[in-house]
Amino acid sequence: MTRINTNVSSLVAQNRLQSSNNDLQTSLTRLSTGLRINSGSDDPAGLIASEALRSEITGLNKAISNTSRANQIISTADSALGQVSNLLNDVRGLVVEAANTGALSSEEIAANQLQIDSSLEAINRIAQTTTFQGRKLLDGSLGFQTSAGTNFAKVKDLQVDQASLGSTGKVSVDVTVSKAAEQATVAVADIPAGITATAATGDITFTSQTAAVASTLDFTLGGEDFTLTADTAGAAGDDLSITVVASGGTGTSPVVSKSGDDYTITLASDSTATADDIATAFNAFVDANDDDATLTTTGGATNVGAATLTQTSLAGGADAGTAETATINLTASVAGTASNISSISYVEATGTTTPTAAFDSGTGVLTITVDDASSVTLSSVVDAIEAGTDFTAEIETGGDFTTFDPTISTAASANLVDGVDAGGGLAEAAVFELQGANGSEVFNVSKNTSIDELVSQINLVSDATGVKATKDGTTLNLTSTAYGSDAVVDLRVINEAASGTLTAAVGAGKRDTGADIQAKVNGIEANGKGNSLNINTSTLDLSLTVEEGSSDNISFDITGGGAKFQLGADVVGNQQARIGINSVNTARLGGTSGKLFELSSGGAASLANDPSKAAEIVSQAIEQVTGIRGRLGAFQSTTLDSNLVSLNETLSNLQEAESSIRDADFAKESANLTRAQILVQSGTNVLSLANQNPQNVLSLLR
């Protein structure tokens, strides 16, 4: 059918040409952009998927950038910590060198102290100046912040390495201790206390007083000398008196009478009595009447005659003087019972111009010999004792006896029996080895060594063995200075007779080890080592040391701090990591022995005050810095590096997935372009032909 108004063929050709042009435009767009999806109409579902992938890819790219930045921060901190570690090693060397006081002068030790001071200043400077883009890394500002809870004072050392604080910005920590750490202990029973030999000591006390003096009367009768003496010494004798009279009677014998204290001798007017007759008659009267006087004469048989004597009284009598004492202290120079004194003999021997002394250890008799007791000086007696015996002597009280005779007081400590022989202790000599966590030591002790002496010898080297000794009665307790499974006390008897005390108590030997603390942190079983424990989970990594042997539960809160790194594409807690970097200045470095600043001049652990403590502090500081470096290195290698690898791989996979959805296939689109071009050209020709169809009507009209 031939139509003019409606050219159906042309309309069909137009539609087909339009479709071919659309296909050509689509191919050109895809080839020019390289994308299969250039608008939502290209692939609505694909557009949604590719946009989601693009969002993840963007986040991953930033996570990779963040991880690289974190890696750089950790590397910066580690480099500075390496310098701190080098300085601490130098300080340790200086401390060890300064301990060689037998070879180093005081000036050299002072020079070492100056170097230590400089190193400490350098450590503080590094802690304050280590920065990354203006942020300080080692001054403690990146450390975690905590608030105390129950029994927090019993925490001696807390280190929070990593913590996830979540949306609340806080995490509570509960430490439940089920068993306290224990020391190793070995008990050795039945060791006698032992007796230490002691020297004899004591005093020699001298007592002396002025002797009583009898009254006397010297008189002359008939040219002959007489002496009348009171028989009883003392001032009372001065009351006696005598009178001689001549009467008218006859006879040669004198007549003696007495009235009160007055004696009267009566002679005949023609008396032929001799001096002896007068003395004999007087003394016979005295004896018969128990009187207290004696008459002596030097006249003998000389005729006295009828001499007379006016009444004359006796004089010069004196009572005994007040008693005086003096004391000499004695100490034997040789300990033991052989120096005991059973008795002291004080004798006079004419011709002994200088006092002498001798001690017979067999009988225990100390003999002091003097010439004239009335002229003895205490100092001369002291010299005699020290020259002639094994005793030392000194004057405690008193002075010289020069006017009367001193005697050894019966109330004095004449018997010196304080000397005691050594005894008790170990029954036999022994050789034993004591081993602890720090090392071992061999002891060679003799028979009778006491438990106190064993304690002293063992504690003298406790720093080298790690074992300290105490006593409980006769039981020797050996205890490790450390706590935990590494603590050990091993006692081995190397040589001792079968009847020896140590062998009887422990046999050939005895060994014990300590026990580590057992605890849970937030319900998670912690790793215990001595008094320290630690956990390492995805949300919490910490270590702490409790008070020695404590079994108390502890709680505290981590309220903030730490360096937070965004390591994932999503801003959520499990794609973030917080790591704490504590301060490394000299006030924070150290441990239970003390802090590093104490090594400075004038400090408690300076070379002049306590080099041993200084060595312990430096060792703990080195361990602390090494621990920080190791922890940062582990975080860098296991967290950051592995995260970087994982992110890159994920990024590659996501980019591949996004490309497969959105990118154009050039081979396919090139073919589509060629097809579309051909169809457009063909459609154009066809449309041209279709537009010629109405002209066929003209041929019908001709």
XYZ file of C-alpha atoms in Angstrom:
702
model
C 0.000 0.000 0.000
C 1.331 3.353 -1.021
C 0.595 6.301 1.282
C 1.558 9.947 1.231
C 0.353 11.258 4.596
C 1.849 8.490 6.692
C 5.242 7.112 5.799
C 5.357 4.129 8.096
C 8.683 2.956 6.768
C 10.191 6.328 7.537
C 8.788 6.259 11.034
C 10.252 2.816 11.660
C 13.579 3.902 10.237
C 13.556 6.968 12.490
C 12.909 4.923 15.602
C 15.645 2.502 14.745
C 18.052 5.305 13.944
C 17.213 6.978 17.278
C 17.905 3.751 19.156
C 21.170 3.278 17.298
C 22.161 6.858 18.135
C 21.413 6.202 21.835
C 23.530 3.078 21.772
C 26.310 5.007 20.022
C 26.090 7.773 22.649
C 26.242 5.253 25.487
C 29.293 3.546 24.028
C 31.044 6.830 23.472
C 30.301 7.924 27.065
C 31.567 4.672 28.564
C 34.687 4.687 26.399
C 35.412 8.300 27.232
C 34.861 7.901 31.037
C 36.022 4.342 31.392
C 32.975 3.641 33.531
C 30.150 1.300 32.800
C 27.862 3.180 35.181
C 27.793 6.893 34.561
C 24.333 7.550 35.927
C 21.781 5.815 38.054
C 19.885 4.740 34.942
C 22.880 2.775 33.719
C 22.572 0.248 36.594
C 20.664 1.347 39.714
C 21.629 -1.689 41.794
C 25.204 -1.564 40.590
C 25.384 2.154 41.412
C 24.270 1.482 44.991
C 26.817 -1.332 45.432
C 29.664 0.619 43.876
C 28.995 3.737 45.965
C 29.051 1.631 49.147
C 32.330 0.118 48.037
C 33.712 3.547 47.229
C 32.848 4.703 50.777
C 34.682 1.724 52.275
C 37.651 2.339 49.995
C 37.830 5.956 51.125
C 37.791 4.880 54.791
C 40.435 2.227 54.147
C 42.707 4.744 52.467
C 42.504 6.967 55.548
C 43.013 3.972 57.834
C 46.156 3.116 55.906
C 47.292 6.710 56.261
C 46.528 6.639 59.994
C 48.426 3.398 60.461
C 51.436 4.779 58.650
C 51.300 7.878 60.847
C 51.082 5.735 63.998
C 54.046 3.721 62.767
C 56.056 6.897 62.409
C 55.118 8.028 65.935
C 56.149 4.702 67.449
C 59.420 4.761 65.503
C 60.146 8.250 66.821
C 59.475 7.193 70.421
C 61.547 4.023 70.030
C 64.488 5.977 68.671
C 64.443 8.284 71.705
C 64.058 5.333 74.077
C 67.112 3.777 72.459
C 69.123 6.813 73.504
C 67.736 6.560 77.049
C 68.739 2.904 77.125
C 72.276 3.791 76.027
C 72.544 6.415 78.771
C 71.316 3.949 81.404
C 73.899 1.392 80.303
C 76.585 4.050 80.636
C 75.332 4.873 84.148
C 75.412 1.202 85.108
C 78.996 0.947 83.951
C 79.958 4.003 86.008
C 78.260 2.574 89.113
C 80.056 -0.758 88.779
C 83.362 0.989 88.209
C 82.886 3.269 91.230
C 82.271 0.248 93.457
C 85.960 -0.614 92.958
C 86.954 1.654 95.852
C 90.136 -0.287 96.509
C 91.566 0.816 93.164
C 89.831 4.141 92.473
C 90.626 7.385 94.212
C 87.922 9.583 95.675
C 88.534 12.047 92.854
C 87.852 9.376 90.223
C 84.645 8.336 91.974
C 83.588 11.994 92.113
C 84.240 12.253 88.367
C 81.999 9.231 87.801
C 79.297 10.944 89.858
C 79.514 14.009 87.625
C 79.030 11.821 84.538
C 76.017 10.173 86.159
C 74.521 13.594 86.928
C 74.978 14.606 83.284
C 73.368 11.381 82.062
C 70.375 11.919 84.350
C 69.946 15.439 82.996
C 70.113 14.075 79.438
C 67.418 11.494 80.214
C 65.128 14.211 81.584
C 65.802 16.321 78.516
C 64.935 13.462 76.146
C 61.699 12.838 78.085
C 60.673 16.475 77.611
C 61.837 17.142 74.048
C 60.832 13.994 72.158
C 57.899 15.228 70.041
C 55.971 14.387 66.872
C 54.332 17.361 65.169
C 54.512 19.282 68.434
C 53.073 16.511 70.620
C 55.325 15.183 73.392
C 55.727 11.421 73.424
C 57.775 10.503 76.520
C 56.757 13.011 79.190
C 53.859 10.878 80.485
C 51.114 12.777 78.642
C 50.399 9.600 76.639
C 50.112 7.449 79.750
C 46.776 6.155 81.020
C 45.051 7.936 83.872
C 43.669 5.976 86.824
C 41.534 6.663 89.859
C 42.003 4.690 93.081
C 39.507 2.167 94.358
C 39.531 -0.527 97.043
C 43.021 -1.423 98.386
C 44.665 0.542 95.563
C 47.428 1.512 98.024
C 48.588 -2.109 97.908
C 49.524 -1.714 94.218
C 53.264 -1.043 94.114
C 53.690 -0.796 90.350
C 50.918 -0.396 87.746
C 51.439 -0.220 84.015
C 48.505 0.020 81.599
C 49.817 -0.748 78.132
C 46.580 -0.805 76.195
C 42.931 -0.237 77.021
C 39.693 0.176 75.140
C 37.682 2.797 77.002
C 34.556 2.433 74.846
C 31.869 5.041 74.523
C 31.945 5.850 78.260
C 35.616 6.801 78.198
C 36.255 4.681 81.287
C 36.905 1.060 82.184
C 36.702 -0.451 85.672
C 39.321 -2.981 86.728
C 38.640 -5.556 89.452
C 41.518 -7.753 90.635
C 40.366 -10.798 92.598
C 43.264 -12.557 94.326
C 42.602 -16.213 95.082
C 46.079 -17.021 96.399
C 48.907 -14.757 97.531
C 52.442 -15.222 96.285
C 54.651 -17.276 98.590
C 58.336 -17.411 99.453
C 60.401 -20.564 99.536
C 61.140 -21.731 103.092
C 63.307 -24.458 104.622
C 63.284 -25.050 108.381
C 66.214 -26.674 110.193
C 65.120 -27.743 113.668
C 66.965 -28.419 116.919
C 70.063 -26.262 116.575
C 71.195 -25.319 120.119
C 71.775 -21.663 120.755
C 75.364 -22.324 121.753
C 77.388 -20.756 124.544
C 80.011 -18.160 123.790
C 83.100 -18.333 125.938
C 83.302 -15.468 128.427
C 86.159 -14.191 130.534
C 86.179 -14.104 134.318
C 85.412 -10.673 135.715
C 84.900 -9.286 139.179
C 86.111 -6.992 141.901
C 88.627 -7.151 144.748
C 87.380 -4.997 147.599
C 89.805 -3.875 150.334
C 88.570 -2.760 153.763
C 90.718 -0.894 156.287
C 90.406 1.420 159.293
C 92.679 3.184 161.896
C 93.475 0.729 164.720
C 92.530 1.566 168.353
C 95.504 2.812 170.439
C 95.963 2.051 174.171
C 96.624 4.848 176.731
C 100.166 4.973 178.209
C 102.077 6.796 180.929
C 105.835 7.073 181.143
C 107.214 8.105 184.547
C 110.463 7.938 186.570
C 110.651 6.535 190.100
C 113.829 6.414 192.114
C 115.795 7.180 189.002
C 114.302 4.260 187.048
C 111.884 4.475 184.068
C 108.455 2.894 184.253
C 105.605 2.648 181.708
C 101.986 2.086 182.637
C 99.835 0.883 179.680
C 96.114 0.303 179.479
C 95.440 -3.255 178.352
C 92.350 -2.259 176.343
C 92.922 0.036 173.381
C 90.781 3.089 173.099
C 90.275 6.550 174.463
C 88.673 5.173 177.649
C 92.128 4.226 178.960
C 92.928 7.909 179.449
C 90.920 7.764 182.708
C 93.545 5.612 184.492
C 95.932 7.306 186.918
C 98.725 6.230 189.372
C 100.197 7.539 192.655
C 103.300 6.300 194.582
C 103.582 7.201 198.254
C 106.022 6.353 201.114
C 104.512 5.503 204.508
C 106.084 4.964 207.891
C 105.721 1.181 207.817
C 108.465 -1.338 207.369
C 108.996 -4.064 204.686
C 110.363 -4.428 201.229
C 107.177 -5.438 199.322
C 105.122 -2.674 197.712
C 101.427 -2.526 198.542
C 99.035 -1.847 195.634
C 95.469 -0.557 195.985
C 92.841 1.000 193.731
C 90.066 3.475 194.108
C 87.922 3.895 190.970
C 90.385 4.332 188.103
C 93.169 5.524 190.478
C 95.985 3.134 191.405
C 98.132 3.735 194.509
C 101.503 2.042 195.236
C 102.631 2.335 198.850
C 106.331 1.854 199.778
C 107.834 1.621 203.290
C 109.941 4.510 204.528
C 112.961 2.199 204.569
C 111.921 0.248 201.475
C 114.525 -1.682 199.588
C 112.118 -2.690 196.737
C 113.613 -2.884 193.290
C 111.991 -1.652 190.056
C 111.051 -5.247 189.203
C 109.480 -5.675 192.653
C 107.282 -2.680 192.080
C 106.211 -3.860 188.576
C 105.614 -7.410 189.828
C 103.483 -6.306 192.734
C 101.424 -3.990 190.491
C 100.819 -6.595 187.823
C 99.927 -9.243 190.418
C 97.311 -6.898 191.850
C 95.922 -6.203 188.371
C 95.712 -9.866 187.520
C 94.017 -10.673 190.786
C 91.432 -7.976 190.219
C 91.020 -8.411 186.425
C 92.028 -4.842 185.910
C 93.071 -3.306 182.614
C 96.642 -2.069 183.000
C 100.220 -3.262 182.791
C 103.327 -1.768 184.402
C 106.687 -2.308 182.810
C 110.154 -1.119 183.755
C 113.658 -1.099 182.463
C 115.151 -0.817 185.971
C 115.335 -4.516 186.752
C 116.871 -5.201 190.251
C 117.834 -1.620 190.966
C 116.784 -0.479 194.451
C 114.203 2.218 194.060
C 113.882 2.998 197.725
C 111.083 5.007 199.239
C 110.437 7.115 196.140
C 107.178 8.960 195.615
C 105.108 9.981 192.555
C 102.378 12.530 192.471
C 99.190 11.269 190.874
C 99.597 11.145 187.105
C 97.002 10.138 184.450
C 97.477 8.018 181.321
C 97.076 9.726 177.951
C 97.220 9.014 174.193
C 94.479 6.403 174.020
C 92.433 6.462 170.796
C 89.437 4.492 169.528
C 89.451 2.649 166.111
C 88.923 4.937 163.096
C 86.067 4.853 160.481
C 86.287 1.933 158.010
C 87.347 2.744 154.446
C 87.048 0.656 151.247
C 88.756 0.511 147.863
C 87.902 -1.604 144.795
C 89.954 -3.007 141.928
C 88.147 -4.395 138.834
C 89.601 -7.577 137.326
C 88.996 -9.035 133.847
C 90.734 -12.099 132.459
C 92.296 -11.611 129.054
C 91.593 -15.281 128.228
C 87.947 -16.439 128.114
C 86.884 -19.659 129.770
C 86.645 -21.322 133.152
C 90.443 -21.623 133.474
C 90.593 -17.965 134.468
C 88.107 -18.266 137.308
C 89.389 -17.276 140.772
C 88.343 -19.498 143.657
C 90.087 -17.425 146.358
C 92.358 -14.440 146.862
C 95.267 -14.419 149.287
C 96.762 -11.114 150.491
C 100.007 -11.743 152.418
C 102.948 -9.805 153.811
C 106.490 -10.963 153.174
C 109.417 -8.952 154.450
C 111.802 -8.038 151.670
C 109.147 -7.721 148.981
C 109.851 -4.127 148.145
C 107.409 -4.125 145.207
C 104.063 -5.963 145.405
C 103.845 -9.137 143.312
C 100.914 -11.256 142.142
C 100.563 -14.814 140.860
C 97.591 -16.887 139.693
C 97.459 -20.669 139.935
C 94.974 -21.803 137.260
C 94.978 -25.277 138.725
C 93.741 -24.227 142.152
C 92.194 -20.922 141.090
C 94.083 -19.007 143.804
C 95.238 -15.438 143.209
C 98.059 -14.496 145.611
C 99.059 -10.857 146.193
C 102.297 -10.437 148.162
C 103.373 -7.150 149.780
C 106.245 -6.094 152.065
C 104.482 -3.687 154.419
C 100.732 -3.619 154.105
C 100.513 -0.211 155.724
C 102.381 1.449 152.879
C 100.741 -0.353 149.934
C 99.236 1.716 147.120
C 96.371 0.416 144.985
C 98.187 1.366 141.796
C 101.126 -0.855 142.803
C 98.721 -3.760 143.385
C 97.177 -3.147 139.908
C 100.649 -3.185 138.324
C 101.502 -6.400 140.151
C 98.322 -8.174 138.986
C 98.776 -7.162 135.336
C 102.461 -8.111 135.395
C 102.028 -11.501 137.052
C 98.682 -12.808 135.748
C 96.481 -12.910 132.631
C 94.093 -10.446 134.247
C 93.747 -6.782 133.480
C 93.071 -4.551 136.473
C 91.921 -1.025 137.073
C 91.072 1.015 140.146
C 87.361 1.665 140.531
C 87.345 3.440 143.887
C 89.876 4.244 146.626
C 93.438 5.396 146.781
C 96.615 4.560 148.678
C 96.770 2.801 152.053
C 99.715 4.466 153.743
C 98.740 4.739 157.393
C 96.947 1.484 158.142
C 96.770 -2.120 157.053
C 94.218 -2.951 154.340
C 92.673 -6.403 154.256
C 90.502 -8.106 151.611
C 86.917 -7.670 152.631
C 85.101 -10.890 153.370
C 82.031 -9.287 151.803
C 83.798 -8.647 148.512
C 83.525 -10.840 145.389
C 86.577 -12.810 146.297
C 85.560 -15.713 144.047
C 85.478 -14.692 140.360
C 83.608 -17.465 138.543
C 82.167 -15.594 135.568
C 84.465 -17.273 133.062
C 82.537 -19.779 130.903
C 83.827 -22.176 128.269
C 82.206 -22.170 124.841
C 79.684 -24.924 124.197
C 76.415 -25.956 122.524
C 75.677 -25.140 118.849
C 76.342 -27.699 116.126
C 77.312 -31.128 117.370
C 79.880 -31.556 114.574
C 81.768 -29.444 112.085
C 79.892 -29.217 108.792
C 80.195 -28.076 105.189
C 76.910 -27.187 103.498
C 75.774 -25.454 100.328
C 72.918 -22.948 100.310
C 71.370 -22.057 96.964
C 68.810 -19.383 96.196
C 67.455 -17.557 93.185
C 70.530 -15.270 93.022
C 73.202 -17.958 93.369
C 74.784 -20.403 95.779
C 77.321 -20.226 98.596
C 79.318 -22.908 100.427
C 79.658 -22.557 104.219
C 82.331 -24.290 106.306
C 81.358 -24.087 109.978
C 83.029 -25.583 113.019
C 81.687 -27.614 115.880
C 79.690 -25.661 118.496
C 78.674 -22.991 115.942
C 75.541 -21.459 117.435
C 72.256 -20.740 115.678
C 72.957 -17.009 116.048
C 76.293 -17.426 114.292
C 74.638 -19.396 111.469
C 72.041 -16.647 111.028
C 74.780 -14.022 110.896
C 76.910 -15.910 108.346
C 73.972 -16.668 106.029
C 72.618 -13.109 106.105
C 76.079 -11.740 105.369
C 75.799 -13.087 101.796
C 72.019 -12.955 101.375
C 72.386 -10.526 98.460
C 74.450 -13.125 96.586
C 72.162 -16.088 97.358
C 68.721 -14.553 97.654
C 68.175 -16.369 100.966
C 67.828 -14.788 104.409
C 67.961 -16.531 107.783
C 66.034 -16.044 111.001
C 65.678 -18.102 114.156
C 62.667 -19.256 116.107
C 64.021 -20.683 119.330
C 66.267 -23.542 118.194
C 64.815 -23.651 114.653
C 66.786 -22.040 111.822
C 64.391 -20.678 109.169
C 65.794 -20.129 105.660
C 63.524 -17.954 103.521
C 63.921 -16.665 99.984
C 64.047 -12.902 99.619
C 61.940 -13.189 96.454
C 58.402 -14.453 95.950
C 57.052 -16.799 93.310
C 57.994 -19.939 91.436
C 61.479 -18.572 90.690
C 62.185 -18.261 94.420
C 64.075 -21.260 95.774
C 65.862 -22.387 98.913
C 68.060 -25.445 98.474
C 70.132 -26.653 101.454
C 72.618 -29.476 100.795
C 74.862 -31.008 103.454
C 78.158 -31.729 101.747
C 80.220 -33.037 104.639
C 79.243 -33.737 108.239
C 79.570 -36.634 110.642
C 76.572 -38.933 110.897
C 75.781 -37.557 114.341
C 75.823 -33.989 113.003
C 73.025 -31.559 113.752
C 72.286 -30.561 110.128
C 72.240 -34.120 108.853
C 69.832 -35.115 111.602
C 67.536 -32.195 110.695
C 67.470 -32.299 106.870
C 69.275 -35.476 105.847
C 71.402 -34.974 102.769
C 69.435 -31.840 101.911
C 66.115 -30.104 101.567
C 64.594 -27.918 98.852
C 61.546 -25.679 98.584
C 60.202 -23.313 95.931
C 57.816 -20.398 96.228
C 54.437 -19.911 94.561
C 53.204 -17.239 92.169
C 50.180 -15.074 92.842
C 46.890 -16.392 91.488
C 44.284 -13.821 90.495
C 41.631 -12.812 87.980
C 41.303 -9.402 86.336
C 37.735 -8.596 85.348
C 36.975 -12.309 85.458
C 39.904 -13.259 83.225
C 42.599 -15.527 84.654
C 45.783 -13.467 84.897
C 49.354 -14.596 84.369
C 51.093 -14.546 87.748
C 54.813 -14.174 88.381
C 55.850 -13.631 91.970
C 53.781 -10.721 93.266
C 53.148 -9.445 89.734
C 50.313 -10.303 87.371
C 49.293 -9.305 83.858
C 46.591 -9.824 81.256
C 46.589 -9.126 77.531
C 43.213 -9.110 75.799
C 41.810 -7.249 72.837
C 40.320 -4.640 75.190
C 42.801 -4.492 78.091
C 46.535 -5.016 78.445
C 48.016 -4.236 81.863
C 50.495 -5.442 84.477
C 50.711 -4.673 88.167
C 52.673 -5.666 91.258
C 50.941 -5.996 94.604
C 52.337 -5.607 98.088
C 54.539 -8.553 99.052
C 52.443 -11.564 99.996
C 49.158 -9.636 99.789
C 45.929 -11.551 99.124
C 43.570 -8.538 99.226
C 41.278 -7.803 96.294
C 41.945 -4.543 94.428
C 39.831 -2.260 92.275
C 40.485 0.922 90.296
C 39.272 2.756 87.190
C 41.098 3.682 84.007
C 39.567 7.062 83.272
C 41.401 8.205 80.174
C 44.753 8.901 78.621
C 46.814 6.803 76.283
C 47.566 7.382 72.629
C 44.459 6.480 70.578
C 45.044 5.329 67.004
C 42.231 4.909 64.433
C 43.317 1.777 62.581
C 40.144 0.816 60.714
C 37.700 2.299 58.211
C 34.913 2.595 60.784
C 35.057 4.867 63.834
C 34.192 2.162 66.355
C 36.022 0.860 69.423
C 37.132 -2.420 67.924
C 38.849 -0.607 65.058
C 40.797 1.637 67.416
C 43.815 0.970 69.639
C 44.978 2.835 72.746
C 48.529 2.357 73.908
C 50.059 3.951 76.971
C 53.537 5.450 76.934
C 54.600 6.361 80.442
C 57.099 9.051 81.343
C 60.760 8.108 81.215
C 62.095 10.970 83.335
C 64.293 10.147 86.325
C 61.410 10.516 88.785
C 59.492 7.678 87.094
C 62.224 5.270 86.028
C 63.109 2.637 88.609
C 61.298 0.056 90.673
C 60.816 -1.243 94.183
C 64.429 -0.396 95.095
C 63.977 3.301 94.348
C 63.841 5.851 91.546
C 66.587 6.948 89.194
C 66.829 10.516 90.509
C 68.216 9.108 93.788
C 71.532 8.471 91.966
C 72.233 12.185 91.642
C 74.804 13.929 93.833
C 73.657 13.924 97.446
C 70.880 11.437 96.719
C 70.179 8.359 98.796
C 71.705 6.135 96.092
C 74.602 8.329 95.012
C 78.033 6.765 94.642
C 79.095 8.276 97.958
C 76.019 7.078 99.883
C 74.904 3.681 98.555
C 76.408 2.318 95.303
C 74.756 -1.078 95.878
C 71.309 0.491 95.854
C 72.322 2.540 92.819
C 73.141 -0.649 90.902
C 69.728 -2.137 91.769
C 67.857 1.011 90.690
C 69.719 1.259 87.374
C 69.055 -2.419 86.621
C 65.343 -1.941 87.260
C 65.294 1.237 85.142
C 66.996 -0.592 82.256
C 64.408 -3.367 82.496
C 61.631 -0.767 82.534
C 62.879 1.049 79.425
C 63.561 -2.241 77.661
C 60.024 -3.323 78.492
C 58.570 -0.130 77.023
C 60.621 -0.532 73.851
C 59.635 -4.172 73.551
C 55.961 -3.345 74.032
C 56.087 -0.534 71.468
C 57.967 -2.770 69.071
C 55.408 -5.525 69.495
C 52.602 -3.030 68.886
C 54.403 -1.751 65.829
C 55.109 -5.156 64.314
C 52.047 -7.149 65.321
C 49.388 -4.440 65.299
C 50.445 -1.641 62.988
C 52.424 -3.563 60.368
C 49.943 -6.431 60.214
C 47.073 -3.946 60.103
C 48.749 -2.113 57.242
C 49.134 -5.334 55.263
C 45.535 -6.312 55.984
C 44.195 -2.897 55.023
C 46.117 -2.894 51.751
C 44.843 -6.337 50.845
C 41.284 -5.393 51.738
C 41.624 -2.204 49.753
C 42.796 -4.159 46.725
C 39.878 -6.535 46.983
C 37.354 -3.744 47.396
C 38.827 -1.781 44.517
C 38.639 -4.889 42.345
C 35.042 -5.449 43.379
C 34.137 -1.826 42.738
C 35.912 -1.925 39.386
C 34.074 -5.046 38.300
C 30.777 -3.323 39.039
C 31.425 0.165 37.730
C 34.282 0.162 35.261
C 33.647 -0.274 31.544
C 34.856 -3.254 29.541
C 36.725 -1.548 26.703
C 36.654 -4.574 24.412
C 32.925 -4.921 24.833
C 32.248 -1.208 24.564
C 34.481 -0.922 21.468
C 32.450 -3.650 19.796
C 29.238 -1.927 20.854
C 30.582 1.348 19.443
C 31.382 -0.263 16.093
C 27.947 -1.921 15.986
C 26.253 1.340 16.921
C 28.203 3.251 14.256
C 27.232 0.730 11.568
C 23.623 0.740 12.684
C 23.535 4.560 12.644
C 24.996 4.666 9.114
C 22.669 1.916 7.960
C 19.685 3.552 9.627
C 20.528 6.824 7.968
C 20.585 5.156 4.533
C 17.394 3.257 5.242
C 15.677 6.442 6.425
C 16.780 8.130 3.216
C 15.246 5.336 1.194
C 12.070 5.385 3.294
C 11.691 9.106 2.724
C 11.756 8.446 -1.035
C 8.665 6.170 -0.899
C 6.091 9.034 -1.242
C 7.701 10.075 -4.482
C 6.398 6.841 -6.012
C 2.902 8.415 -5.869
C 3.969 10.976 -8.451
C 4.627 8.217 -10.938
C 1.020 7.157 -10.546
C -0.172 10.709 -11.212
C 1.779 11.128 -14.444
